[in-house]
PDB file of C-alpha atoms in Angstrom:
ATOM      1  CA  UNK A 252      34.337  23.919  23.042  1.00  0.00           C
ATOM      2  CA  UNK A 253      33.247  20.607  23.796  1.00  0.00           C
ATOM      3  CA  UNK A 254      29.806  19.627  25.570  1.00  0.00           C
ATOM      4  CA  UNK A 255      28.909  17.708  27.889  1.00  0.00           C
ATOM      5  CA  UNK A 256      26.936  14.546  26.504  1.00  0.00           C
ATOM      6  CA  UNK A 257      26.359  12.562  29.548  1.00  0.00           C
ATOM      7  CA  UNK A 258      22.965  14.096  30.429  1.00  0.00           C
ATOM      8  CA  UNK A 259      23.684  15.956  33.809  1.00  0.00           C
ATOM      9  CA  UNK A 260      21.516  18.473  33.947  1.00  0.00           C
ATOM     10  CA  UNK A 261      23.992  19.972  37.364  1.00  0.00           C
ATOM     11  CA  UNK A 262      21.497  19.422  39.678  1.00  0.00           C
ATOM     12  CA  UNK A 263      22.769  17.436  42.514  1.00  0.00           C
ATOM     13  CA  UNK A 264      21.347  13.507  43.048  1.00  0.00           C
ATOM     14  CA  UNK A 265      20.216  12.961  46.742  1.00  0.00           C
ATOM     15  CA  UNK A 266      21.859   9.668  48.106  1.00  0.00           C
ATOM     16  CA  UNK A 267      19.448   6.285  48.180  1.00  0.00           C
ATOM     17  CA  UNK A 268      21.352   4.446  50.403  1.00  0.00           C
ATOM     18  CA  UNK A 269      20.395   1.160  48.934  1.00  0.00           C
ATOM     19  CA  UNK A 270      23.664  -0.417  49.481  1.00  0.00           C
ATOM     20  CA  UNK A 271      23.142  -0.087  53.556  1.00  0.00           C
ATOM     21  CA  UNK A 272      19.328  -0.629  53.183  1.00  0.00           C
ATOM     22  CA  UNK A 273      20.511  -3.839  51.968  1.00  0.00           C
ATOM     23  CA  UNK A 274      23.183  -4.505  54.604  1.00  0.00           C
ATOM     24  CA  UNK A 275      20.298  -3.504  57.716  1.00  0.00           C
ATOM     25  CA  UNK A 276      17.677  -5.461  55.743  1.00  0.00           C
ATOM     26  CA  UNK A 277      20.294  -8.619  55.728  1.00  0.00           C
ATOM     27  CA  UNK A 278      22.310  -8.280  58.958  1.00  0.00           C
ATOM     28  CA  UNK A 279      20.215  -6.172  61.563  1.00  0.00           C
ATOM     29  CA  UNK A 280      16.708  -5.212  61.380  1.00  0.00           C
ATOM     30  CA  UNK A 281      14.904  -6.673  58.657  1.00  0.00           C
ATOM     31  CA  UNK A 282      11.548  -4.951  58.899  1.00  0.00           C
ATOM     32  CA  UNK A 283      13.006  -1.428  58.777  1.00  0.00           C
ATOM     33  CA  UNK A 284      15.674  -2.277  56.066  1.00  0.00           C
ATOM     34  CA  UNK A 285      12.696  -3.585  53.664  1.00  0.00           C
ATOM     35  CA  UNK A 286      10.775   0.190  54.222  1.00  0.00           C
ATOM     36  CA  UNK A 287      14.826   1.792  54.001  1.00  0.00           C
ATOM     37  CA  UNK A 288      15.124  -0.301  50.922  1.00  0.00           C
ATOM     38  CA  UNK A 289      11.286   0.969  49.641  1.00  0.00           C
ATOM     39  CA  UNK A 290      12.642   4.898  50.597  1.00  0.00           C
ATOM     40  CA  UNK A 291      15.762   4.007  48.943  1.00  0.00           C
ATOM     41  CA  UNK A 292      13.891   2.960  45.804  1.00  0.00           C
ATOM     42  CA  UNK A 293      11.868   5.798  45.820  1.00  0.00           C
ATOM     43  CA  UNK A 294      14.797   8.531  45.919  1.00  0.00           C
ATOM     44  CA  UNK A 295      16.244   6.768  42.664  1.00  0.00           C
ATOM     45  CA  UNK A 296      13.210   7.155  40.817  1.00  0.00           C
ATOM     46  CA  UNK A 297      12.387  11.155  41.911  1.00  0.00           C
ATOM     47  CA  UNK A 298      16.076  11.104  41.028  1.00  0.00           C
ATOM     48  CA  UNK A 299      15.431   9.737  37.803  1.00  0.00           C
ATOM     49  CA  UNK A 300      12.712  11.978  36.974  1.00  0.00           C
ATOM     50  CA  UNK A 301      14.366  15.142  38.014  1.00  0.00           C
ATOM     51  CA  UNK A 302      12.223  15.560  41.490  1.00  0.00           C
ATOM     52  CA  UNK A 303      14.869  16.958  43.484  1.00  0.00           C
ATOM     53  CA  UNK A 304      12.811  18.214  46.423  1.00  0.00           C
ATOM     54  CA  UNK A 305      10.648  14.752  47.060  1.00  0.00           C
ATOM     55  CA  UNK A 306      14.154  12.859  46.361  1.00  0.00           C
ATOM     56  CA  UNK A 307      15.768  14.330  49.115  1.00  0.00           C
ATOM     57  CA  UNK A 308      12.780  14.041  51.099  1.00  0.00           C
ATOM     58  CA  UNK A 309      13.074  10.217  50.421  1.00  0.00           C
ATOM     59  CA  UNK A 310      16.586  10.117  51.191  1.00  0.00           C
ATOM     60  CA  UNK A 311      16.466  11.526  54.417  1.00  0.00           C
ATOM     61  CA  UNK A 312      13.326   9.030  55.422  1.00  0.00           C
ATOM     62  CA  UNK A 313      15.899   6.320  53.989  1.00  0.00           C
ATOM     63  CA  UNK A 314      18.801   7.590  56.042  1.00  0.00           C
ATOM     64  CA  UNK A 315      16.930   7.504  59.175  1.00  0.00           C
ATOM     65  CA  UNK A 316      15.477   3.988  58.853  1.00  0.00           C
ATOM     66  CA  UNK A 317      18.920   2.833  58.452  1.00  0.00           C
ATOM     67  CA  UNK A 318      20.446   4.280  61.757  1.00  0.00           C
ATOM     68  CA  UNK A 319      17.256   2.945  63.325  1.00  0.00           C
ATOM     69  CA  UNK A 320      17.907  -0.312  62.182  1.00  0.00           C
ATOM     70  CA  UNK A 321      21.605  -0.172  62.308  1.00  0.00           C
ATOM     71  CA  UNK A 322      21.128   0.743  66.337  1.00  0.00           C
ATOM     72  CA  UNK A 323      18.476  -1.541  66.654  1.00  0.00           C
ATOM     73  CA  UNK A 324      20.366  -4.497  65.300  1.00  0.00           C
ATOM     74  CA  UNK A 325      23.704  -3.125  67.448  1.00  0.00           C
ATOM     75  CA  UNK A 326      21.882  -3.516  70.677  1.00  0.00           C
ATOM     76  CA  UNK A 327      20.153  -7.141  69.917  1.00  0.00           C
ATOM     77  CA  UNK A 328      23.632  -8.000  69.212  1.00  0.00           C
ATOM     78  CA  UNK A 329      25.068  -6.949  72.878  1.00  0.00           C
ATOM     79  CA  UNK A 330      22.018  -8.331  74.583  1.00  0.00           C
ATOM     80  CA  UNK A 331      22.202 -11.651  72.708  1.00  0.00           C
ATOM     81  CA  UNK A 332      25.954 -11.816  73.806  1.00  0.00           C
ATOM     82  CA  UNK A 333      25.040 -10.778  77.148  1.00  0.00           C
ATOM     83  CA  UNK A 334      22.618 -13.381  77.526  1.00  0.00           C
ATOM     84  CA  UNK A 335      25.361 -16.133  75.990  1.00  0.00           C
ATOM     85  CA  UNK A 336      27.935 -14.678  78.847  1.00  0.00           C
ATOM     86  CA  UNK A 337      25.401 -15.394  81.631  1.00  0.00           C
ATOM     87  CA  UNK A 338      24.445 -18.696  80.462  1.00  0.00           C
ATOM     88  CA  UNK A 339      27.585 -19.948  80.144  1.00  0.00           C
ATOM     89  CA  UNK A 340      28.531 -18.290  83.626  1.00  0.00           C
ATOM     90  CA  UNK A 341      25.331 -20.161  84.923  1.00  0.00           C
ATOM     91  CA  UNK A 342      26.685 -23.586  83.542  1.00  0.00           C
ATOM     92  CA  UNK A 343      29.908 -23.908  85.007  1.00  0.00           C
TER      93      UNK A 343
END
């Protein structure tokens, strides 16, 4: 019978979403995606250390940031292209 080497211990990793705390930080909101990013950071390390319960604590805060930010950055978007319609309506 062969063993498993890789370290897993079978309990689960939460998520860090550092990928899309990245992608908010960069493209929508950047003052929530650097505190995503910091949540995101801190789930990989309770990971890392075999915290499940504060790493999935962490992850959730992370998640949350990023929709925030995500809709956030969504509606400047619509109002800056509103705002480029009308002007360009006023104009001609």
């Amino acid at each position: 019978m062969e063993r498993n080497m890789a370290g897993t211990t079978g309990v689960s990793n939460a998520p860090t979403y550092l990928v899309w705390s990245i992608f908010n930080t960069l493209c929508c909101c950047f003052p929530l995606g650097i505190i995503a990013i910091v949540f995101s950071r801190r789930t990989h390390t309770a990971n890392t250390i075999g915290d499940s319960t504060r790493a999935k604590a962490h992850s959730s805060t992370a998640k949350k940031l990023n929709i925030a930010a995500l809709v956030i950055g969504m509606v400047f978007f619509i109002i800056s292209i509103v705002l480029c319609v009308t002007v360009l309506a006023k104009q001609t």
